[in-house]
PDB file of C-alpha atoms in Angstrom:
ATOM      1  CA  MET X  18     158.547 120.302 129.897  1.00 44.00           C
ATOM      2  CA  PRO X  19     161.688 118.624 128.503  1.00 53.00           C
ATOM      3  CA  GLN X  20     163.945 120.719 126.331  1.00 61.00           C
ATOM      4  CA  PRO X  21     164.156 119.749 122.627  1.00 63.00           C
ATOM      5  CA  GLN X  22     167.881 119.049 123.021  1.00 76.00           C
ATOM      6  CA  VAL X  23     167.152 116.522 125.770  1.00 77.00           C
ATOM      7  CA  LEU X  24     164.828 114.598 123.469  1.00 77.00           C
ATOM      8  CA  ARG X  25     167.358 114.701 120.638  1.00 80.00           C
ATOM      9  CA  ASP X  26     170.148 113.439 122.899  1.00 81.00           C
ATOM     10  CA  MET X  27     167.847 110.737 124.249  1.00 82.00           C
ATOM     11  CA  ALA X  28     167.176 109.570 120.684  1.00 82.00           C
ATOM     12  CA  LEU X  29     170.894 109.657 119.958  1.00 84.00           C
ATOM     13  CA  PHE X  30     171.643 107.542 123.035  1.00 85.00           C
ATOM     14  CA  VAL X  31     169.018 104.981 121.958  1.00 83.00           C
ATOM     15  CA  GLU X  32     170.576 104.734 118.498  1.00 83.00           C
ATOM     16  CA  VAL X  33     174.082 104.185 119.890  1.00 84.00           C
ATOM     17  CA  ALA X  34     172.926 101.732 122.560  1.00 83.00           C
ATOM     18  CA  LYS X  35     170.917  99.585 120.146  1.00 81.00           C
ATOM     19  CA  ARG X  36     173.794  99.327 117.703  1.00 80.00           C
ATOM     20  CA  LYS X  37     176.498  99.178 120.394  1.00 81.00           C
ATOM     21  CA  SER X  38     178.621 101.243 118.050  1.00 82.00           C
ATOM     22  CA  PHE X  39     179.358 104.959 117.676  1.00 83.00           C
ATOM     23  CA  SER X  40     180.409 104.501 114.059  1.00 81.00           C
ATOM     24  CA  GLN X  41     177.262 102.607 113.020  1.00 80.00           C
ATOM     25  CA  ALA X  42     175.024 105.104 114.786  1.00 81.00           C
ATOM     26  CA  ALA X  43     176.876 107.987 113.155  1.00 82.00           C
ATOM     27  CA  ALA X  44     176.482 106.400 109.717  1.00 79.00           C
ATOM     28  CA  ALA X  45     172.768 105.771 110.266  1.00 75.00           C
ATOM     29  CA  LEU X  46     172.217 109.372 111.420  1.00 78.00           C
ATOM     30  CA  ASP X  47     174.601 110.879 108.848  1.00 78.00           C
ATOM     31  CA  MET X  48     176.656 112.554 111.572  1.00 83.00           C
ATOM     32  CA  PRO X  49     180.410 112.675 112.275  1.00 85.00           C
ATOM     33  CA  ILE X  50     181.520 110.073 114.810  1.00 83.00           C
ATOM     34  CA  SER X  51     183.175 112.796 116.866  1.00 83.00           C
ATOM     35  CA  SER X  52     179.879 114.673 117.154  1.00 84.00           C
ATOM     36  CA  VAL X  53     178.028 111.557 118.280  1.00 84.00           C
ATOM     37  CA  SER X  54     180.653 110.746 120.896  1.00 84.00           C
ATOM     38  CA  ARG X  55     180.745 114.320 122.180  1.00 86.00           C
ATOM     39  CA  ARG X  56     176.961 114.544 122.453  1.00 86.00           C
ATOM     40  CA  ILE X  57     176.738 111.265 124.380  1.00 85.00           C
ATOM     41  CA  THR X  58     179.456 112.450 126.786  1.00 86.00           C
ATOM     42  CA  GLN X  59     177.589 115.714 127.343  1.00 84.00           C
ATOM     43  CA  PHE X  60     174.358 113.788 127.869  1.00 83.00           C
ATOM     44  CA  GLU X  61     175.970 111.553 130.507  1.00 83.00           C
ATOM     45  CA  THR X  62     177.345 114.660 132.221  1.00 84.00           C
ATOM     46  CA  ALA X  63     173.886 116.232 132.272  1.00 82.00           C
ATOM     47  CA  VAL X  64     172.311 113.053 133.636  1.00 79.00           C
ATOM     48  CA  GLY X  65     175.096 112.583 136.181  1.00 82.00           C
ATOM     49  CA  LEU X  66     175.530 108.866 135.430  1.00 80.00           C
ATOM     50  CA  ARG X  67     177.789 106.858 133.163  1.00 84.00           C
ATOM     51  CA  LEU X  68     175.543 105.060 130.690  1.00 85.00           C
ATOM     52  CA  LEU X  69     178.117 103.478 128.370  1.00 87.00           C
ATOM     53  CA  ASP X  70     181.411 101.717 128.997  1.00 84.00           C
ATOM     54  CA  ARG X  71     183.840 102.408 126.166  1.00 80.00           C
ATOM     55  CA  THR X  72     186.872 100.308 125.260  1.00 71.00           C
ATOM     56  CA  THR X  73     188.961 100.181 122.113  1.00 64.00           C
ATOM     57  CA  ARG X  74     187.174  97.027 120.996  1.00 71.00           C
ATOM     58  CA  LYS X  75     183.581  97.299 122.123  1.00 76.00           C
ATOM     59  CA  LEU X  76     180.844  99.447 123.586  1.00 83.00           C
ATOM     60  CA  ALA X  77     178.704  98.141 126.434  1.00 84.00           C
ATOM     61  CA  LEU X  78     175.844  99.478 128.511  1.00 86.00           C
ATOM     62  CA  THR X  79     176.376 100.046 132.216  1.00 85.00           C
ATOM     63  CA  PRO X  80     173.626  98.851 134.601  1.00 85.00           C
ATOM     64  CA  TYR X  81     172.340 102.450 134.613  1.00 83.00           C
ATOM     65  CA  GLY X  82     172.442 102.447 130.820  1.00 84.00           C
ATOM     66  CA  GLU X  83     170.467  99.186 130.603  1.00 83.00           C
ATOM     67  CA  ALA X  84     167.729 100.554 132.872  1.00 83.00           C
ATOM     68  CA  TYR X  85     167.624 103.911 131.104  1.00 83.00           C
ATOM     69  CA  LEU X  86     167.569 102.386 127.611  1.00 84.00           C
ATOM     70  CA  ALA X  87     164.236 100.642 128.161  1.00 81.00           C
ATOM     71  CA  GLN X  88     162.582 103.890 129.280  1.00 83.00           C
ATOM     72  CA  ALA X  89     164.249 106.053 126.660  1.00 83.00           C
ATOM     73  CA  THR X  90     163.337 103.642 123.845  1.00 81.00           C
ATOM     74  CA  ARG X  91     159.642 103.814 124.699  1.00 82.00           C
ATOM     75  CA  ILE X  92     159.712 107.613 124.784  1.00 82.00           C
ATOM     76  CA  VAL X  93     161.654 107.977 121.532  1.00 80.00           C
ATOM     77  CA  GLU X  94     159.544 105.433 119.645  1.00 78.00           C
ATOM     78  CA  GLU X  95     156.289 106.973 120.875  1.00 79.00           C
ATOM     79  CA  ALA X  96     157.480 110.443 119.882  1.00 77.00           C
ATOM     80  CA  GLN X  97     158.484 109.197 116.419  1.00 74.00           C
ATOM     81  CA  ARG X  98     155.211 107.374 115.959  1.00 75.00           C
ATOM     82  CA  THR X  99     153.206 110.435 116.969  1.00 77.00           C
ATOM     83  CA  PHE X 100     155.151 112.559 114.485  1.00 74.00           C
ATOM     84  CA  ASP X 101     154.671 109.995 111.699  1.00 70.00           C
ATOM     85  CA  ASP X 102     150.941 109.774 112.428  1.00 72.00           C
ATOM     86  CA  MET X 103     150.580 113.534 112.109  1.00 72.00           C
ATOM     87  CA  ILE X 104     152.414 113.463 108.770  1.00 68.00           C
ATOM     88  CA  ALA X 105     150.260 110.537 107.632  1.00 65.00           C
ATOM     89  CA  GLN X 106     147.070 112.402 108.492  1.00 61.00           C
ATOM     90  CA  ALA X 107     148.251 115.373 106.463  1.00 59.00           C
ATOM     91  CA  LYS X 108     149.395 113.605 103.291  1.00 64.00           C
ATOM     92  CA  GLY X 109     149.359 109.849 103.912  1.00 70.00           C
ATOM     93  CA  PRO X 110     152.216 107.557 104.992  1.00 80.00           C
ATOM     94  CA  THR X 111     155.563 108.562 103.553  1.00 85.00           C
ATOM     95  CA  GLY X 112     159.187 107.495 103.642  1.00 87.00           C
ATOM     96  CA  PHE X 113     161.666 104.763 102.731  1.00 92.00           C
ATOM     97  CA  LEU X 114     160.822 101.204 103.777  1.00 94.00           C
ATOM     98  CA  LYS X 115     163.616  98.612 103.811  1.00 94.00           C
ATOM     99  CA  VAL X 116     162.334  95.032 103.849  1.00 94.00           C
ATOM    100  CA  ALA X 117     164.316  91.773 104.068  1.00 93.00           C
ATOM    101  CA  ALA X 118     162.813  88.633 102.519  1.00 92.00           C
ATOM    102  CA  PRO X 119     164.045  85.141 101.581  1.00 87.00           C
ATOM    103  CA  PRO X 120     165.061  84.518  97.945  1.00 84.00           C
ATOM    104  CA  ASP X 121     162.460  81.770  97.465  1.00 81.00           C
ATOM    105  CA  PHE X 122     160.255  81.116  94.459  1.00 78.00           C
ATOM    106  CA  TRP X 123     157.041  82.183  96.210  1.00 79.00           C
ATOM    107  CA  VAL X 124     158.673  85.525  97.044  1.00 83.00           C
ATOM    108  CA  LEU X 125     159.677  86.119  93.438  1.00 81.00           C
ATOM    109  CA  ARG X 126     156.268  85.073  92.161  1.00 79.00           C
ATOM    110  CA  HIS X 127     153.856  86.527  94.724  1.00 86.00           C
ATOM    111  CA  LEU X 128     155.549  89.029  97.021  1.00 88.00           C
ATOM    112  CA  SER X 129     156.717  91.070  94.046  1.00 87.00           C
ATOM    113  CA  ASP X 130     153.100  91.446  92.879  1.00 90.00           C
ATOM    114  CA  ILE X 131     151.943  92.318  96.391  1.00 92.00           C
ATOM    115  CA  VAL X 132     154.608  95.005  96.786  1.00 92.00           C
ATOM    116  CA  CYS X 133     153.711  96.476  93.384  1.00 93.00           C
ATOM    117  CA  ALA X 134     150.058  96.672  94.424  1.00 94.00           C
ATOM    118  CA  PHE X 135     151.070  98.312  97.695  1.00 94.00           C
ATOM    119  CA  SER X 136     153.219 100.825  95.834  1.00 92.00           C
ATOM    120  CA  GLU X 137     150.305 101.761  93.575  1.00 91.00           C
ATOM    121  CA  ASP X 138     148.138 102.478  96.626  1.00 90.00           C
ATOM    122  CA  HIS X 139     150.887 104.342  98.532  1.00 90.00           C
ATOM    123  CA  GLU X 140     152.775 106.533  96.107  1.00 87.00           C
ATOM    124  CA  HIS X 141     154.727 108.356  98.826  1.00 87.00           C
ATOM    125  CA  ILE X 142     156.321 105.183 100.261  1.00 92.00           C
ATOM    126  CA  HIS X 143     159.420 103.793  98.546  1.00 94.00           C
ATOM    127  CA  VAL X 144     159.858 100.067  99.231  1.00 94.00           C
ATOM    128  CA  HIS X 145     163.266  98.409  98.936  1.00 94.00           C
ATOM    129  CA  LEU X 146     163.177  94.598  98.900  1.00 92.00           C
ATOM    130  CA  ASP X 147     166.429  92.939  99.933  1.00 92.00           C
ATOM    131  CA  LEU X 148     166.445  89.194  99.268  1.00 89.00           C
ATOM    132  CA  ARG X 149     168.648  87.508 101.848  1.00 81.00           C
ATOM    133  CA  SER X 150     169.215  83.788 102.349  1.00 70.00           C
ATOM    134  CA  SER X 151     170.104  84.263 106.027  1.00 72.00           C
ATOM    135  CA  GLN X 152     168.487  86.112 108.891  1.00 76.00           C
ATOM    136  CA  VAL X 153     169.399  89.777 109.098  1.00 82.00           C
ATOM    137  CA  ASP X 154     170.222  92.058 111.999  1.00 83.00           C
ATOM    138  CA  LEU X 155     167.303  94.468 111.779  1.00 85.00           C
ATOM    139  CA  VAL X 156     168.915  97.104 113.981  1.00 76.00           C
ATOM    140  CA  ARG X 157     172.501  97.094 112.733  1.00 79.00           C
ATOM    141  CA  GLU X 158     171.490  96.843 109.075  1.00 83.00           C
ATOM    142  CA  ASP X 159     168.677  99.429 109.225  1.00 84.00           C
ATOM    143  CA  TYR X 160     165.773  97.213 108.171  1.00 90.00           C
ATOM    144  CA  ASP X 161     162.243  98.294 108.996  1.00 92.00           C
ATOM    145  CA  LEU X 162     161.006  94.702 108.962  1.00 93.00           C
ATOM    146  CA  ALA X 163     161.796  91.209 107.747  1.00 93.00           C
ATOM    147  CA  ILE X 164     159.595  88.554 106.175  1.00 92.00           C
ATOM    148  CA  ALA X 165     160.875  85.199 107.387  1.00 88.00           C
ATOM    149  CA  MET X 166     160.060  81.499 107.200  1.00 83.00           C
ATOM    150  CA  GLU X 167     161.902  80.701 110.431  1.00 82.00           C
ATOM    151  CA  GLU X 168     161.015  82.142 113.815  1.00 83.00           C
ATOM    152  CA  PRO X 169     163.948  84.329 114.923  1.00 81.00           C
ATOM    153  CA  ARG X 170     165.858  83.310 118.020  1.00 78.00           C
ATOM    154  CA  GLN X 171     166.414  86.795 119.426  1.00 79.00           C
ATOM    155  CA  SER X 172     164.020  87.287 122.339  1.00 76.00           C
ATOM    156  CA  SER X 173     163.903  91.060 121.852  1.00 78.00           C
ATOM    157  CA  LEU X 174     162.230  90.907 118.427  1.00 87.00           C
ATOM    158  CA  ILE X 175     158.504  91.244 117.805  1.00 89.00           C
ATOM    159  CA  VAL X 176     157.273  88.311 115.728  1.00 92.00           C
ATOM    160  CA  ARG X 177     153.933  88.319 113.894  1.00 92.00           C
ATOM    161  CA  ARG X 178     152.848  85.014 112.405  1.00 91.00           C
ATOM    162  CA  VAL X 179     151.060  85.987 109.213  1.00 89.00           C
ATOM    163  CA  VAL X 180     149.892  82.638 107.888  1.00 87.00           C
ATOM    164  CA  GLU X 181     150.506  78.901 107.912  1.00 86.00           C
ATOM    165  CA  VAL X 182     150.569  76.773 104.782  1.00 82.00           C
ATOM    166  CA  GLU X 183     150.703  73.039 104.382  1.00 86.00           C
ATOM    167  CA  THR X 184     154.065  71.398 103.759  1.00 90.00           C
ATOM    168  CA  ALA X 185     154.097  68.239 101.654  1.00 93.00           C
ATOM    169  CA  LEU X 186     156.417  65.894  99.747  1.00 96.00           C
ATOM    170  CA  PHE X 187     156.994  66.096  96.000  1.00 96.00           C
ATOM    171  CA  ALA X 188     158.980  64.237  93.365  1.00 96.00           C
ATOM    172  CA  SER X 189     159.218  64.236  89.591  1.00 96.00           C
ATOM    173  CA  PRO X 190     157.315  61.600  87.583  1.00 96.00           C
ATOM    174  CA  ALA X 191     160.640  60.365  86.187  1.00 96.00           C
ATOM    175  CA  TYR X 192     162.032  59.781  89.683  1.00 96.00           C
ATOM    176  CA  LEU X 193     158.886  57.925  90.758  1.00 96.00           C
ATOM    177  CA  ARG X 194     158.962  55.713  87.657  1.00 95.00           C
ATOM    178  CA  ALA X 195     162.579  54.817  88.368  1.00 95.00           C
ATOM    179  CA  ARG X 196     162.400  54.402  92.151  1.00 95.00           C
ATOM    180  CA  GLY X 197     158.745  53.676  92.878  1.00 94.00           C
ATOM    181  CA  ARG X 198     156.175  55.652  94.834  1.00 95.00           C
ATOM    182  CA  PRO X 199     156.392  55.531  98.654  1.00 95.00           C
ATOM    183  CA  LYS X 200     153.218  54.225 100.273  1.00 95.00           C
ATOM    184  CA  HIS X 201     154.162  54.952 103.895  1.00 95.00           C
ATOM    185  CA  PRO X 202     156.579  57.405 105.578  1.00 96.00           C
ATOM    186  CA  GLN X 203     158.835  54.500 106.544  1.00 95.00           C
ATOM    187  CA  ASP X 204     159.312  53.776 102.823  1.00 96.00           C
ATOM    188  CA  LEU X 205     161.310  57.014 102.551  1.00 95.00           C
ATOM    189  CA  ALA X 206     164.304  55.177 104.022  1.00 94.00           C
ATOM    190  CA  GLU X 207     164.724  53.569 100.564  1.00 94.00           C
ATOM    191  CA  HIS X 208     164.687  56.878  98.701  1.00 95.00           C
ATOM    192  CA  ASP X 209     166.911  59.880  98.055  1.00 95.00           C
ATOM    193  CA  VAL X 210     165.560  62.882  99.927  1.00 95.00           C
ATOM    194  CA  VAL X 211     166.645  66.499  99.472  1.00 94.00           C
ATOM    195  CA  LEU X 212     167.450  67.465 103.055  1.00 91.00           C
ATOM    196  CA  SER X 213     167.033  70.953 104.479  1.00 85.00           C
ATOM    197  CA  VAL X 214     169.761  70.573 107.120  1.00 83.00           C
ATOM    198  CA  PRO X 215     173.481  69.844 106.682  1.00 85.00           C
ATOM    199  CA  GLY X 216     174.301  66.159 106.813  1.00 79.00           C
ATOM    200  CA  ALA X 217     173.367  62.939 105.110  1.00 82.00           C
ATOM    201  CA  SER X 218     170.375  61.977 107.257  1.00 88.00           C
ATOM    202  CA  ASP X 219     167.512  63.380 109.285  1.00 91.00           C
ATOM    203  CA  THR X 220     164.240  62.314 110.924  1.00 93.00           C
ATOM    204  CA  TRP X 221     160.891  63.703 109.764  1.00 94.00           C
ATOM    205  CA  GLN X 222     157.682  63.512 111.768  1.00 94.00           C
ATOM    206  CA  PHE X 223     154.422  62.732 109.987  1.00 95.00           C
ATOM    207  CA  THR X 224     150.851  62.738 111.262  1.00 94.00           C
ATOM    208  CA  ARG X 225     147.667  61.147 109.932  1.00 93.00           C
ATOM    209  CA  GLY X 226     144.726  61.799 112.172  1.00 90.00           C
ATOM    210  CA  ASP X 227     145.826  60.597 115.612  1.00 91.00           C
ATOM    211  CA  GLU X 228     148.688  58.554 114.178  1.00 94.00           C
ATOM    212  CA  ILE X 229     152.240  59.913 114.514  1.00 94.00           C
ATOM    213  CA  VAL X 230     155.232  58.407 112.686  1.00 95.00           C
ATOM    214  CA  SER X 231     158.902  59.402 112.901  1.00 94.00           C
ATOM    215  CA  ALA X 232     160.587  58.386 109.667  1.00 94.00           C
ATOM    216  CA  PRO X 233     164.358  58.352 109.027  1.00 94.00           C
ATOM    217  CA  VAL X 234     165.330  59.987 105.734  1.00 94.00           C
ATOM    218  CA  SER X 235     168.645  60.366 103.938  1.00 93.00           C
ATOM    219  CA  GLY X 236     170.055  61.860 100.782  1.00 92.00           C
ATOM    220  CA  ARG X 237     173.216  62.817  98.989  1.00 91.00           C
ATOM    221  CA  ILE X 238     172.267  66.500  98.627  1.00 92.00           C
ATOM    222  CA  SER X 239     171.102  69.013 101.204  1.00 91.00           C
ATOM    223  CA  CYS X 240     170.352  72.735 100.879  1.00 89.00           C
ATOM    224  CA  ASN X 241     168.721  75.521 102.864  1.00 82.00           C
ATOM    225  CA  ASN X 242     166.880  77.147  99.947  1.00 82.00           C
ATOM    226  CA  LEU X 243     163.351  76.184  98.923  1.00 84.00           C
ATOM    227  CA  SER X 244     163.843  77.188  95.307  1.00 84.00           C
ATOM    228  CA  LEU X 245     166.943  75.030  94.936  1.00 89.00           C
ATOM    229  CA  ALA X 246     165.223  72.096  96.668  1.00 91.00           C
ATOM    230  CA  ARG X 247     162.320  72.487  94.235  1.00 91.00           C
ATOM    231  CA  ARG X 248     164.735  72.510  91.287  1.00 92.00           C
ATOM    232  CA  LEU X 249     166.455  69.352  92.529  1.00 95.00           C
ATOM    233  CA  ALA X 250     163.097  67.598  92.786  1.00 95.00           C
ATOM    234  CA  VAL X 251     161.973  68.750  89.323  1.00 95.00           C
ATOM    235  CA  THR X 252     165.177  67.393  87.767  1.00 94.00           C
ATOM    236  CA  GLY X 253     164.725  63.991  89.423  1.00 94.00           C
ATOM    237  CA  ARG X 254     167.425  64.239  92.100  1.00 93.00           C
ATOM    238  CA  GLY X 255     165.119  63.101  94.889  1.00 95.00           C
ATOM    239  CA  ILE X 256     162.052  63.764  97.017  1.00 96.00           C
ATOM    240  CA  ALA X 257     161.726  67.272  98.453  1.00 95.00           C
ATOM    241  CA  ALA X 258     159.534  68.822 101.135  1.00 94.00           C
ATOM    242  CA  SER X 259     158.028  72.169 100.190  1.00 90.00           C
ATOM    243  CA  ASN X 260     155.117  74.458 100.908  1.00 86.00           C
ATOM    244  CA  LEU X 261     152.378  74.250  98.299  1.00 84.00           C
ATOM    245  CA  VAL X 262     152.848  77.782  96.979  1.00 82.00           C
ATOM    246  CA  ASN X 263     156.428  77.060  96.000  1.00 84.00           C
ATOM    247  CA  VAL X 264     155.476  74.153  93.710  1.00 89.00           C
ATOM    248  CA  ALA X 265     151.983  75.138  92.526  1.00 85.00           C
ATOM    249  CA  ARG X 266     152.986  75.657  88.896  1.00 87.00           C
ATOM    250  CA  ASP X 267     155.032  72.448  88.867  1.00 92.00           C
ATOM    251  CA  LEU X 268     151.984  70.489  90.025  1.00 92.00           C
ATOM    252  CA  ASP X 269     149.793  72.112  87.402  1.00 90.00           C
ATOM    253  CA  SER X 270     152.286  71.377  84.626  1.00 93.00           C
ATOM    254  CA  GLY X 271     153.016  67.819  85.753  1.00 94.00           C
ATOM    255  CA  ARG X 272     156.682  68.466  86.511  1.00 95.00           C
ATOM    256  CA  LEU X 273     156.074  67.302  90.089  1.00 96.00           C
ATOM    257  CA  ASP X 274     153.707  64.853  91.765  1.00 96.00           C
ATOM    258  CA  ARG X 275     152.649  64.961  95.376  1.00 95.00           C
ATOM    259  CA  ILE X 276     153.425  61.809  97.360  1.00 95.00           C
ATOM    260  CA  LEU X 277     152.015  60.514 100.655  1.00 95.00           C
ATOM    261  CA  PRO X 278     149.070  62.941 100.426  1.00 94.00           C
ATOM    262  CA  ASP X 279     147.311  61.459 103.475  1.00 94.00           C
ATOM    263  CA  TRP X 280     150.249  62.289 105.752  1.00 94.00           C
ATOM    264  CA  ARG X 281     151.027  65.734 107.156  1.00 92.00           C
ATOM    265  CA  LEU X 282     154.402  67.312 107.864  1.00 93.00           C
ATOM    266  CA  PRO X 283     154.703  70.289 110.237  1.00 90.00           C
ATOM    267  CA  PRO X 284     153.252  73.316 108.411  1.00 88.00           C
ATOM    268  CA  THR X 285     155.313  76.206 107.104  1.00 83.00           C
ATOM    269  CA  SER X 286     154.812  79.529 108.886  1.00 87.00           C
ATOM    270  CA  ILE X 287     155.425  82.963 107.418  1.00 89.00           C
ATOM    271  CA  TYR X 288     156.459  85.649 109.912  1.00 92.00           C
ATOM    272  CA  ILE X 289     156.837  89.403 109.837  1.00 93.00           C
ATOM    273  CA  VAL X 290     159.537  90.548 112.250  1.00 93.00           C
ATOM    274  CA  THR X 291     160.162  94.018 113.670  1.00 93.00           C
ATOM    275  CA  THR X 292     162.249  95.418 116.499  1.00 86.00           C
ATOM    276  CA  SER X 293     159.419  97.261 118.240  1.00 83.00           C
ATOM    277  CA  ARG X 294     155.663  97.285 118.795  1.00 81.00           C
ATOM    278  CA  LEU X 295     155.623 101.048 118.163  1.00 78.00           C
ATOM    279  CA  LEU X 296     155.837 101.330 114.398  1.00 85.00           C
ATOM    280  CA  PRO X 297     155.637 104.314 112.043  1.00 84.00           C
ATOM    281  CA  ALA X 298     152.598 104.649 109.815  1.00 86.00           C
ATOM    282  CA  LYS X 299     154.454 103.447 106.695  1.00 90.00           C
ATOM    283  CA  THR X 300     155.457 100.189 108.404  1.00 92.00           C
ATOM    284  CA  ARG X 301     152.034  99.534 109.942  1.00 91.00           C
ATOM    285  CA  ARG X 302     150.331 100.128 106.610  1.00 91.00           C
ATOM    286  CA  PHE X 303     152.754  97.761 104.820  1.00 94.00           C
ATOM    287  CA  ILE X 304     152.332  94.997 107.418  1.00 94.00           C
ATOM    288  CA  ASP X 305     148.524  95.179 107.248  1.00 93.00           C
ATOM    289  CA  PHE X 306     148.548  95.129 103.450  1.00 94.00           C
ATOM    290  CA  VAL X 307     151.051  92.288 103.052  1.00 93.00           C
ATOM    291  CA  SER X 308     149.495  90.154 105.808  1.00 92.00           C
ATOM    292  CA  LYS X 309     146.081  90.148 104.132  1.00 90.00           C
ATOM    293  CA  ARG X 310     147.473  89.468 100.654  1.00 90.00           C
ATOM    294  CA  LEU X 311     149.806  86.663 101.785  1.00 87.00           C
ATOM    295  CA  ALA X 312     146.997  84.987 103.718  1.00 84.00           C
ATOM    296  CA  GLY X 313     144.964  84.956 100.522  1.00 83.00           C
ATOM    297  CA  VAL X 314     147.830  83.583  98.427  1.00 79.00           C
ATOM    298  CA  PHE X 315     148.675  80.769 100.808  1.00 77.00           C
ATOM    299  CA  SER X 316     145.121  79.756 101.636  1.00 71.00           C
ATOM    300  CA  GLY X 317     144.396  79.568  97.910  1.00 62.00           C
ATOM    301  CA  ALA X 318     147.426  77.345  97.401  1.00 59.00           C
ATOM    302  CA  SER X 319     146.318  74.993 100.175  1.00 58.00           C
ATOM    303  CA  ARG X 320     142.936  74.597  98.481  1.00 56.00           C
ATOM    304  CA  GLY X 321     143.994  74.394  94.867  1.00 52.00           C
ATOM    305  CA  ALA X 322     147.571  73.210  94.353  1.00 45.00           C
ATOM    306  CA  GLU X 323     147.120  69.558  95.223  1.00 43.00           C
ATOM    307  CA  ARG X 324     146.526  66.788  92.735  1.00 41.00           C
ATOM    308  CA  LEU X 325     144.548  64.675  95.192  1.00 39.00           C
ATOM    309  CA  PRO X 326     141.565  66.087  97.115  1.00 36.00           C
ATOM    310  CA  LEU X 327     142.486  66.844 100.708  1.00 35.00           C
ATOM    311  CA  PRO X 328     140.504  68.506 103.505  1.00 33.00           C
ATOM    312  CA  GLU X 329     140.923  72.238 103.565  1.00 34.00           C
ATOM    313  CA  ARG X 330     142.900  73.676 106.436  1.00 34.00           C
ATOM    314  CA  GLU X 331     141.749  76.843 108.064  1.00 35.00           C
ATOM    315  CA  VAL X 332     144.366  79.598 107.766  1.00 35.00           C
ATOM    316  CA  PRO X 333     144.802  81.403 111.089  1.00 38.00           C
ATOM    317  CA  GLN X 334     144.319  85.122 111.327  1.00 38.00           C
ATOM    318  CA  PRO X 335     147.544  87.093 111.786  1.00 40.00           C
ATOM    319  CA  VAL X 336     148.706  86.949 115.393  1.00 41.00           C
ATOM    320  CA  CYS X 337     151.454  88.738 117.218  1.00 41.00           C
ATOM    321  CA  LEU X 338     153.865  86.612 119.218  1.00 43.00           C
ATOM    322  CA  VAL X 339     155.453  89.120 121.562  1.00 41.00           C
ATOM    323  CA  ARG X 340     158.168  87.754 123.723  1.00 42.00           C
ATOM    324  CA  PRO X 341     158.790  89.316 127.113  1.00 38.00           C
TER     325      PRO X 341
END
């Protein structure tokens, strides 16, 4: 049977190796850096192998460290999950949950209500929502999970696609009166478009049944924030692409009109991202709760936020995209 100190040192090694920093691991564990460094040195001595290469500028895993990290991570995460499950059985999920989310209108309008409902059902879990316009480093910044609208590039992350929602084009009535209403995707070349990528031009792909059209678009303003793009469209600065949830109230009030309703852009996906498949009870409970509520919000928007009747799209059940 392993000694308790071995398991503690194994967990300490995992924390340092994931962060590649003694100082960040020490801060996360609320320990002196000297104590962390000394414990890792003692652990390497006990193992008989050098697991970390230390320089004045960086910390790197040795080949032995890389191999050991994968095994140690599974053991530490399983031990933590087992402990959390026992606590949850005794008094329900508990703890502090740090969640990153984009600062978009649908988050402010819907996710806030969902988190409040979750908090009412789980009084022993404190949820901190951190609205970030860019992707976060879940490990280095101590996030339990992130809600994202872009699939992360890091192959080590666990990505759960929660829901898909239709993306469409919108413009203000004033803009359409002044510039005319596009009848075909190719007509967008004569319009100002609020781009989502840096630069003055882009190419968007549209589908209608079996028909596929690549349309060049251009504009004088670009931004990477859905709420700002919505605002630019509402104030008549151009045509913007958005998911239906983000503009539902603008459609209802007449501040925006949907254009080219027969054509489809690639749908918007909402993801929940974690660093591991082995999650504590508080995180699992939050993911299950939020996934079901968001699926309801977005499927409702797809059915009800359009001005013109369109065929309903089936919202997929939450799936887990686990990269090797």
